[in-house]
Amino acid sequence: MKRLRLYLYFLCLVLAVSCAEEKDFPKAKQYPLLKTTSVVADSVSVIAKGEIVLQGKKEITEYGFIYETLTTKPKVSFKKVLDLPAKSGPFMAEIKENILKGVDYEIYAYAIVDKYKVDGDKFTFKGGSTLVPVITDFEPKQGFDGTLITITGENFIPVKDFIKAKIGNANATVIDVSSNKIIIKAPDVSYVGSFPITLTIYNNQVTTSQKYTILGPTISGVSESTVRPGEELTLYGEHLDQPTIPGQEVVVLLDRYKATVKSRTDKEIVITVPSVPEYLYFNPLSITVTGWNKPIALTNVVTVEPPNNTSGFRLASFAPSNLGLLYARMPNFVSEDRAHLFTLDHFVNYNIELNLWSRSSSFTGEGRSNGIVALVGREAYVIGGRTTSKSFNEVWAYHYPTDTWSKKSSLPFTVYGATSFVLDNMIYFFGGNNSTNNNTLWRYDPQTGNVVALNNFPAVTTETGSTFTIDNKVYVVTSGSIYQYNPQQDTWTRTGNVPLNSFAFTVENQGYIVSANTKILSRYDVAASNWVDISTYPSCVANSAFTGFGYKNRLYLASFACSANLYYQELQ
């Protein structure tokens, strides 16, 4: 009975309030009455509907819908503001912005009156939008560490916590975001280069089509490839005047020995070459520059000679180890601006002007050493040769302009280690090891494949003979003697002596020898029939043998079995 009387009391109270006049409650109709009527989400947008049930007497200065994520960390809310004026009755909005697929939201209608916010009923929905972020551009396209980069596009979520940015694989800092613009700060990294920018916006990832270039100090080359301690060397590059790491200075090391930095500008660093141990002389050394957060290293770019070096030889190149330069003496030929060194079944090609190494194609036969290599026209002939268990009579022709091989008719005998030269497009050879007669001079005709026996060489033959040519006259250096050959009369004439284990070369119609015993380079004086010493080879000699060739006014020498260094001597 008490409970029934309590219910009747509250019913009377409600009726009394509802029947009261406005003058009894002066603020009752000052503010609007809102309600949220429905919300529908699909893969494109969210359609939200609401209604202004009661306009109220106070002016509505803003209205629309507020929607908030429920299942993200952190939770974030967004507004969809509708155009004023607000009028009594239903209203709706299509919401496409900031809808994340698979995320639960809460949404409700709202209105702002004075400083107050009036809310409608709350609904929930699950985001289903398939709209993805799109990057249209970014600026600047390059910069140093710490540069602010503005990325423009559409469908961005303007919540910093939802956005991750990378330049390449390095994380960038997100500074500011909006629906169509994101500002990031380039990270501090230890390298330079060009990399795409990648944004991860909640679960969507988008990458720029263009690359952003990370700038920093770089070195592209040096003023000299061969220097001596105490000399100046200039390093060329870009952005070399950039500030260093606080508390550090720019340090330049040759190998691990510190150079003195004399000056530094945007494009150059001038150093004084440090002293290095003797075992590093004539070896290509690397240069390392530190002091920035981007260390610089140039590999095998400079050679240090002894302070008192008067040999005249300079380092030309450092041959790569993967090309098959296995032997101290490698038969070769020169075409245009390239030297071609034969090894096993292919040529190692050295571009003299560009200082570039490469390898040719291989022939299909067995690999071999100690063969004859002779250039006739645009083909180099590889004749004979041997392995550890057999010798060959095969003839292969290499057409260097097309990098192709062809097999020719074989010789009637095997041969390797022979001394050879070319006269009037004919290949002459003798000595070495021959399955017929080691002393016979043979003339091979590349056109017909015929080989003809000529007058015997008059002395003991070896596998170390070599030749030079002056005024179309051939001189043979072997066993400590020089012999001149007369092709018209097929005769030999001894003209002088040479040190043992000497190797001959022709450069610009002059004859030169270098002795494996003394390492002295000498030029042949035809009129006096003697040798004029020029300089001393500066490096090791393996198996008492050299590889060498002439190009313009330079003689290039190496002994590859003990060193990958290729040297040159300027000649008069």
XYZ file of C-alpha atoms in Angstrom:
572
model
C 0.000 0.000 0.000
C 2.893 2.408 0.789
C 4.521 1.628 -2.590
C 1.275 2.491 -4.450
C 0.953 5.827 -2.655
C 4.636 6.641 -3.592
C 3.979 5.978 -7.309
C 0.896 8.258 -7.263
C 2.931 11.044 -5.644
C 5.605 11.021 -8.402
C 2.922 10.906 -11.117
C 1.257 14.014 -9.737
C 4.645 15.790 -9.537
C 5.385 15.125 -13.229
C 1.941 16.315 -14.308
C 2.343 19.477 -12.284
C 5.693 20.334 -13.920
C 4.483 19.560 -17.455
C 1.480 21.755 -17.017
C 3.468 24.690 -15.641
C 3.685 27.860 -17.678
C 6.976 29.273 -19.113
C 6.867 32.165 -16.673
C 7.177 29.657 -13.864
C 10.454 28.173 -15.450
C 12.103 31.092 -17.354
C 15.106 29.044 -18.732
C 13.208 25.898 -19.749
C 12.991 26.815 -23.456
C 16.163 28.875 -23.848
C 18.229 25.897 -25.199
C 17.507 23.431 -28.041
C 16.403 19.869 -27.620
C 18.372 17.436 -29.890
C 18.202 13.812 -30.640
C 20.304 11.447 -32.817
C 17.899 9.426 -34.918
C 20.086 6.949 -36.880
C 23.561 6.094 -38.163
C 24.453 3.839 -41.120
C 28.086 2.975 -42.076
C 29.186 1.418 -45.339
C 32.482 1.092 -47.260
C 32.339 4.685 -48.494
C 30.994 6.823 -45.675
C 28.803 7.129 -42.593
C 25.278 8.610 -42.912
C 24.290 10.192 -39.586
C 20.833 11.676 -38.959
C 19.568 13.848 -36.162
C 16.722 16.197 -35.331
C 16.321 19.579 -33.621
C 13.183 18.757 -31.688
C 12.995 22.166 -30.010
C 14.845 25.195 -31.438
C 15.091 27.109 -28.169
C 15.358 30.868 -27.930
C 19.148 31.029 -27.747
C 20.962 31.160 -31.098
C 22.734 27.959 -32.145
C 26.283 28.979 -33.191
C 27.480 25.507 -34.246
C 25.925 22.110 -34.705
C 26.493 18.748 -36.349
C 27.847 15.421 -35.138
C 30.671 14.376 -32.845
C 32.164 10.906 -33.356
C 34.789 9.264 -31.172
C 36.879 6.123 -31.533
C 36.227 3.477 -28.876
C 38.809 0.817 -29.737
C 41.968 2.827 -30.442
C 44.708 3.940 -28.119
C 44.385 6.779 -27.529
C 40.722 7.421 -28.123
C 40.201 10.442 -30.362
C 37.135 12.435 -31.348
C 36.232 14.371 -34.489
C 33.532 16.822 -35.497
C 31.361 17.039 -38.557
C 30.149 20.651 -38.492
C 27.099 21.540 -40.588
C 26.287 24.837 -42.230
C 24.338 27.426 -40.287
C 21.654 28.496 -39.648
C 20.274 25.588 -37.686
C 16.518 25.104 -37.958
C 14.019 22.927 -36.208
C 13.515 19.576 -37.850
C 15.670 16.732 -39.132
C 19.250 17.146 -40.389
C 21.858 14.739 -41.707
C 25.536 14.495 -42.636
C 27.630 12.210 -44.833
C 30.943 11.611 -43.060
C 33.945 10.353 -45.013
C 36.798 11.885 -43.081
C 38.659 10.105 -40.296
C 36.768 6.828 -40.576
C 39.069 3.883 -39.903
C 38.035 0.501 -41.191
C 37.241 -1.989 -38.428
C 37.330 0.601 -35.627
C 34.298 1.031 -33.308
C 32.924 4.577 -32.947
C 30.388 6.399 -30.791
C 28.436 9.222 -32.498
C 25.851 11.791 -31.408
C 24.292 15.025 -32.575
C 25.402 18.214 -30.841
C 24.746 21.961 -30.795
C 26.659 24.897 -29.285
C 24.670 27.635 -27.594
C 26.511 30.331 -25.691
C 29.241 28.453 -23.939
C 27.209 25.304 -23.542
C 27.101 22.111 -25.649
C 23.825 20.255 -25.984
C 24.094 16.539 -26.894
C 21.718 14.134 -28.540
C 21.438 10.388 -28.062
C 24.599 8.291 -28.561
C 24.828 5.610 -31.230
C 27.681 3.243 -32.094
C 28.946 1.971 -35.434
C 31.931 0.130 -36.909
C 34.009 1.948 -39.497
C 33.880 0.332 -42.914
C 35.466 3.007 -45.140
C 37.883 1.779 -47.808
C 39.278 5.240 -48.517
C 43.073 5.159 -48.345
C 45.598 7.960 -47.833
C 47.060 9.461 -51.014
C 50.329 11.412 -51.242
C 50.383 14.000 -54.018
C 53.704 15.739 -53.343
C 56.325 16.685 -50.788
C 58.774 19.568 -50.372
C 61.685 20.007 -50.222
C 63.019 17.137 -52.320
C 66.373 17.115 -50.528
C 67.889 18.310 -47.296
C 70.206 17.687 -44.389
C 69.353 15.867 -41.160
C 66.649 17.738 -39.265
C 65.033 19.272 -42.363
C 61.260 19.788 -42.068
C 59.445 18.070 -44.949
C 55.843 18.936 -45.830
C 53.858 16.076 -47.352
C 50.588 16.968 -49.072
C 47.756 14.657 -50.056
C 44.297 13.577 -48.993
C 42.504 11.198 -46.644
C 45.096 11.726 -43.917
C 43.954 11.105 -40.333
C 44.867 14.280 -38.377
C 46.052 12.421 -35.291
C 49.813 12.333 -34.651
C 49.564 9.152 -32.612
C 48.107 7.339 -35.628
C 50.918 8.313 -38.020
C 54.407 6.868 -38.454
C 56.873 8.156 -41.043
C 60.073 6.721 -42.509
C 62.678 7.918 -44.980
C 64.054 4.702 -46.350
C 64.387 2.528 -43.248
C 64.975 5.411 -40.840
C 62.178 6.681 -38.612
C 61.262 10.343 -39.072
C 59.531 12.504 -36.458
C 55.931 13.571 -37.112
C 55.687 17.280 -36.280
C 52.189 18.323 -37.381
C 49.214 16.740 -39.129
C 45.970 17.679 -40.828
C 43.626 15.938 -43.218
C 45.685 17.008 -46.249
C 49.141 17.846 -44.896
C 51.721 16.120 -42.719
C 54.996 17.728 -41.598
C 57.863 15.432 -40.643
C 61.437 16.021 -39.489
C 64.226 14.198 -41.347
C 66.106 11.829 -39.009
C 69.783 11.911 -38.118
C 71.399 9.105 -40.111
C 74.961 8.027 -40.875
C 74.619 7.986 -44.658
C 73.553 9.991 -47.686
C 71.445 8.959 -50.648
C 67.948 9.013 -52.107
C 65.103 7.099 -50.491
C 61.288 7.028 -50.666
C 59.165 8.453 -47.851
C 56.680 6.008 -46.345
C 53.702 6.981 -44.180
C 51.818 4.477 -42.059
C 48.487 6.040 -41.161
C 46.832 3.702 -38.704
C 46.672 0.456 -40.746
C 47.248 2.042 -44.158
C 50.679 2.448 -45.710
C 51.494 4.810 -48.567
C 54.866 5.587 -50.205
C 56.005 8.545 -52.274
C 56.669 7.927 -55.966
C 59.662 10.271 -55.851
C 62.660 9.850 -53.579
C 63.887 12.263 -50.961
C 67.640 12.902 -51.056
C 69.484 12.924 -47.747
C 72.342 15.383 -48.068
C 75.609 15.339 -46.201
C 79.345 15.622 -46.730
C 80.580 13.456 -49.615
C 83.958 12.974 -51.285
C 84.107 12.104 -54.963
C 87.841 12.035 -55.667
C 91.355 13.213 -54.938
C 93.761 15.501 -56.765
C 96.559 12.913 -57.071
C 96.595 9.123 -57.127
C 100.226 8.921 -56.020
C 101.740 11.143 -53.316
C 104.646 11.343 -50.887
C 104.655 12.213 -47.172
C 104.597 15.963 -46.630
C 102.917 16.737 -49.962
C 99.524 18.378 -50.252
C 96.531 16.329 -51.337
C 93.117 17.795 -52.102
C 89.911 15.852 -51.483
C 87.044 16.930 -53.733
C 83.401 16.637 -52.746
C 80.210 18.380 -51.668
C 78.989 19.937 -48.396
C 82.388 19.520 -46.770
C 81.912 22.688 -44.692
C 78.948 21.262 -42.783
C 79.126 21.547 -38.977
C 80.729 18.608 -37.231
C 79.387 16.673 -34.278
C 79.682 19.003 -31.243
C 83.091 18.649 -29.668
C 84.653 16.889 -32.662
C 86.844 17.970 -35.561
C 87.219 16.715 -39.113
C 89.821 13.941 -39.108
C 91.334 12.529 -42.334
C 93.087 9.158 -42.193
C 95.224 7.487 -44.864
C 94.878 3.856 -43.932
C 94.928 4.533 -40.174
C 97.454 7.386 -40.188
C 96.213 10.889 -39.441
C 96.754 13.641 -41.984
C 96.942 17.348 -41.160
C 93.889 19.259 -42.372
C 95.132 22.572 -43.800
C 91.825 23.994 -45.058
C 88.185 23.043 -45.540
C 85.572 24.578 -47.828
C 82.246 23.445 -49.236
C 83.904 21.473 -52.049
C 87.498 20.798 -50.924
C 89.564 19.561 -48.010
C 93.305 20.163 -48.346
C 95.537 17.879 -46.266
C 99.218 17.233 -45.724
C 100.037 13.585 -46.452
C 101.220 11.797 -43.279
C 104.181 9.470 -42.960
C 103.289 5.783 -43.240
C 105.265 2.596 -42.526
C 107.473 1.277 -45.337
C 105.301 -1.806 -45.875
C 102.478 0.478 -47.036
C 104.556 2.171 -49.741
C 103.334 1.532 -53.290
C 100.106 -0.021 -52.041
C 96.714 1.583 -52.672
C 95.466 3.103 -49.420
C 91.956 4.024 -48.370
C 90.965 7.456 -47.092
C 88.534 7.856 -44.189
C 87.051 11.190 -43.105
C 85.252 11.490 -39.751
C 83.834 14.274 -37.615
C 80.293 14.244 -38.969
C 77.611 11.695 -38.191
C 78.172 10.491 -41.765
C 81.723 9.048 -41.985
C 83.209 8.950 -45.485
C 85.416 6.164 -46.851
C 87.140 5.942 -50.231
C 88.721 2.551 -50.911
C 92.153 2.144 -52.516
C 92.321 5.678 -53.943
C 95.844 6.880 -53.236
C 99.338 5.398 -53.146
C 102.104 6.755 -50.922
C 105.644 6.569 -52.228
C 108.795 6.879 -50.109
C 109.911 10.472 -49.558
C 113.121 9.813 -51.507
C 111.522 7.803 -54.331
C 113.202 8.686 -57.614
C 112.079 5.640 -59.589
C 109.710 7.600 -61.777
C 107.130 4.818 -61.645
C 103.635 5.778 -60.541
C 100.723 3.587 -59.571
C 98.224 3.297 -62.438
C 95.662 0.920 -60.980
C 94.856 -1.772 -58.456
C 93.598 -4.845 -60.300
C 90.484 -6.554 -58.850
C 91.109 -10.011 -57.434
C 88.141 -11.698 -59.128
C 89.315 -11.411 -62.747
C 91.864 -14.219 -62.832
C 95.148 -12.293 -62.867
C 97.058 -15.319 -61.614
C 100.476 -15.151 -63.229
C 103.515 -12.898 -63.018
C 103.820 -12.883 -66.808
C 100.642 -12.677 -68.854
C 100.734 -12.480 -72.685
C 98.732 -9.536 -73.920
C 97.910 -7.098 -76.700
C 96.754 -3.462 -76.848
C 93.843 -2.225 -78.978
C 92.827 1.435 -79.078
C 92.719 2.434 -75.395
C 92.553 -1.059 -73.893
C 95.060 -3.682 -72.824
C 93.939 -7.314 -73.005
C 95.746 -9.813 -70.741
C 95.204 -13.511 -71.418
C 94.552 -15.919 -68.564
C 93.259 -19.505 -68.750
C 90.335 -19.142 -71.206
C 89.603 -15.409 -71.415
C 91.117 -11.955 -71.548
C 91.172 -9.498 -68.677
C 90.474 -6.108 -70.230
C 91.914 -2.898 -68.810
C 90.564 0.423 -70.064
C 93.696 2.536 -69.727
C 92.023 5.925 -70.102
C 89.162 5.218 -67.695
C 91.084 2.923 -65.308
C 88.356 0.276 -65.503
C 88.767 -3.508 -65.394
C 86.500 -6.119 -66.976
C 86.717 -9.593 -68.475
C 85.984 -10.950 -71.910
C 83.892 -13.932 -72.831
C 85.597 -17.341 -72.619
C 86.395 -19.780 -75.380
C 85.009 -23.306 -75.089
C 88.302 -25.132 -74.837
C 90.305 -26.095 -71.778
C 91.888 -23.327 -69.773
C 95.643 -22.943 -70.268
C 98.696 -20.840 -69.562
C 101.957 -20.024 -71.401
C 100.278 -19.695 -74.789
C 101.317 -17.321 -77.553
C 99.166 -14.179 -77.897
C 99.579 -12.125 -81.080
C 97.403 -9.391 -82.572
C 96.806 -9.369 -86.328
C 94.254 -6.827 -87.529
C 91.290 -6.910 -85.188
C 91.828 -10.473 -83.981
C 94.134 -11.768 -81.273
C 95.434 -15.308 -81.806
C 96.010 -17.617 -78.839
C 98.322 -20.396 -79.970
C 99.237 -23.478 -77.952
C 99.646 -23.347 -74.187
C 99.581 -25.949 -71.470
C 97.964 -27.250 -68.316
C 99.800 -29.109 -65.561
C 99.291 -32.375 -67.436
C 99.211 -31.600 -71.168
C 100.243 -29.138 -73.869
C 98.173 -27.862 -76.811
C 98.440 -27.331 -80.558
C 95.110 -25.473 -80.789
C 94.689 -22.013 -82.311
C 91.904 -19.722 -81.108
C 91.066 -16.303 -82.526
C 89.501 -13.587 -80.389
C 87.629 -10.817 -82.247
C 87.852 -8.067 -79.640
C 85.327 -5.573 -81.158
C 82.535 -8.162 -80.754
C 84.000 -10.109 -77.805
C 83.685 -13.406 -79.723
C 85.942 -16.443 -80.196
C 86.449 -18.809 -83.115
C 88.561 -21.952 -83.334
C 91.075 -22.218 -86.186
C 92.998 -25.144 -87.647
C 95.434 -26.627 -85.164
C 99.211 -26.678 -85.544
C 100.897 -29.980 -86.443
C 102.754 -29.793 -83.118
C 102.262 -28.578 -79.565
C 103.951 -25.487 -78.210
C 104.043 -23.372 -75.064
C 106.291 -20.718 -73.536
C 107.504 -19.607 -76.977
C 108.936 -16.217 -77.911
C 106.807 -14.503 -80.556
C 106.459 -11.357 -82.667
C 104.371 -10.091 -85.588
C 105.707 -8.828 -88.945
C 103.573 -7.987 -91.990
C 100.508 -9.729 -90.507
C 102.462 -12.951 -89.964
C 103.043 -14.496 -86.537
C 106.608 -15.700 -85.859
C 107.533 -17.843 -82.866
C 110.308 -20.098 -81.574
C 111.676 -21.574 -78.373
C 109.776 -22.489 -75.279
C 108.750 -26.113 -75.430
C 107.910 -27.495 -78.848
C 107.033 -31.084 -79.671
C 109.254 -30.885 -82.806
C 112.259 -28.570 -82.451
C 112.614 -25.828 -79.849
C 115.074 -23.770 -81.951
C 113.055 -23.668 -85.174
C 111.599 -20.295 -86.097
C 108.022 -20.825 -87.288
C 105.898 -18.458 -89.358
C 102.135 -18.816 -88.971
C 99.781 -17.316 -91.578
C 96.439 -16.369 -89.912
C 94.727 -16.198 -93.312
C 95.466 -19.770 -94.360
C 96.399 -21.445 -91.090
C 99.657 -22.676 -92.657
C 102.825 -22.817 -90.564
C 106.256 -22.768 -92.198
C 109.648 -23.635 -90.652
C 112.350 -20.974 -91.088
C 115.986 -20.613 -90.026
C 116.775 -21.849 -86.533
C 117.375 -19.421 -83.707
C 121.175 -19.557 -83.157
C 121.314 -19.808 -79.343
C 119.843 -21.777 -76.463
C 116.152 -21.050 -76.133
C 114.158 -20.531 -72.943
C 110.585 -19.835 -71.900
C 111.426 -16.253 -70.957
C 112.280 -14.750 -74.328
C 110.694 -11.449 -75.348
C 110.955 -8.923 -78.170
C 110.857 -5.234 -79.049
C 110.547 -3.496 -82.409
C 112.328 -0.366 -83.660
C 111.763 0.935 -87.201
C 110.109 -2.360 -88.141
C 113.172 -4.304 -87.020
C 112.634 -7.057 -84.474
C 115.025 -7.571 -81.574
C 114.848 -10.706 -79.416
C 115.998 -10.636 -75.784
C 116.805 -14.038 -74.288
C 119.494 -15.772 -72.244
C 121.432 -12.555 -71.608
C 121.762 -11.611 -75.286
C 120.057 -9.504 -77.978
C 119.474 -10.844 -81.481
C 118.137 -8.973 -84.486
C 116.073 -10.847 -87.059
C 116.140 -10.019 -90.785
C 112.914 -11.420 -92.340
C 114.046 -10.761 -95.927
C 117.169 -12.881 -95.519
C 115.798 -15.095 -92.719
C 118.957 -14.477 -90.687
C 119.856 -13.740 -87.084
C 122.502 -11.298 -85.834
C 123.670 -10.969 -82.233
C 123.871 -7.285 -81.355
C 124.648 -7.088 -77.628
C 124.086 -8.220 -74.054
C 121.355 -7.751 -71.489
C 121.081 -8.704 -67.818
C 119.666 -12.141 -67.191
C 115.923 -12.441 -66.663
C 115.259 -9.295 -68.680
C 111.935 -8.655 -70.349
C 111.529 -6.483 -73.448
C 108.766 -4.071 -74.455
C 108.076 -1.631 -77.267
C 106.781 1.873 -76.551
C 106.451 4.505 -79.302
C 109.023 2.816 -81.609
C 111.546 2.475 -78.779
C 112.834 -0.704 -77.129
C 112.939 -1.121 -73.359
C 113.939 -3.867 -70.971
C 113.450 -4.348 -67.248
C 115.510 -6.864 -65.340
C 113.795 -9.093 -62.816
C 117.110 -9.313 -60.980
C 117.915 -5.605 -60.663
C 114.456 -4.102 -61.411
C 116.229 -1.494 -63.549
C 114.336 -0.164 -66.553
C 116.577 0.648 -69.538
C 116.127 1.987 -73.081
C 117.990 0.537 -76.045
C 120.309 2.926 -77.929
C 120.382 1.487 -81.453
C 123.313 3.591 -82.634
C 125.522 2.636 -79.697
C 124.083 -0.865 -79.303
C 123.857 -0.396 -75.544
C 121.354 0.316 -72.807
C 120.552 3.600 -71.043
C 119.168 3.180 -67.520
C 116.000 5.168 -66.814
C 114.503 4.166 -63.462
C 113.833 1.307 -61.069
C 110.670 -0.753 -60.788
C 109.287 -0.035 -57.292
C 107.485 -3.234 -56.314
C 107.902 -6.980 -55.886
C 108.767 -9.385 -58.721
C 107.310 -12.899 -58.717
C 108.892 -15.845 -60.551
C 111.447 -13.465 -62.096
C 108.807 -12.281 -64.547
C 106.809 -9.203 -65.564
C 103.614 -8.398 -67.409
C 103.953 -5.244 -69.446
C 102.621 -3.220 -72.367
C 103.128 0.150 -73.970
C 100.471 2.824 -74.448
C 101.201 6.254 -75.893
C 104.392 7.373 -74.118
C 103.972 5.154 -71.085
C 105.212 1.691 -70.166
C 102.854 -0.231 -67.860
C 104.393 -2.952 -65.668
C 103.150 -5.461 -63.104
C 104.049 -8.788 -61.583
C 100.570 -9.993 -60.712
C 101.526 -13.186 -58.908
C 102.827 -11.123 -55.974
C 100.947 -7.816 -56.255
C 97.757 -6.464 -57.786
C 99.443 -3.100 -58.440
C 99.844 -1.933 -62.029
C 102.476 0.811 -62.419
C 103.413 3.124 -65.252
C 106.544 5.013 -66.247
C 106.384 8.197 -68.307
C 108.888 7.929 -71.160
C 110.474 10.604 -73.369
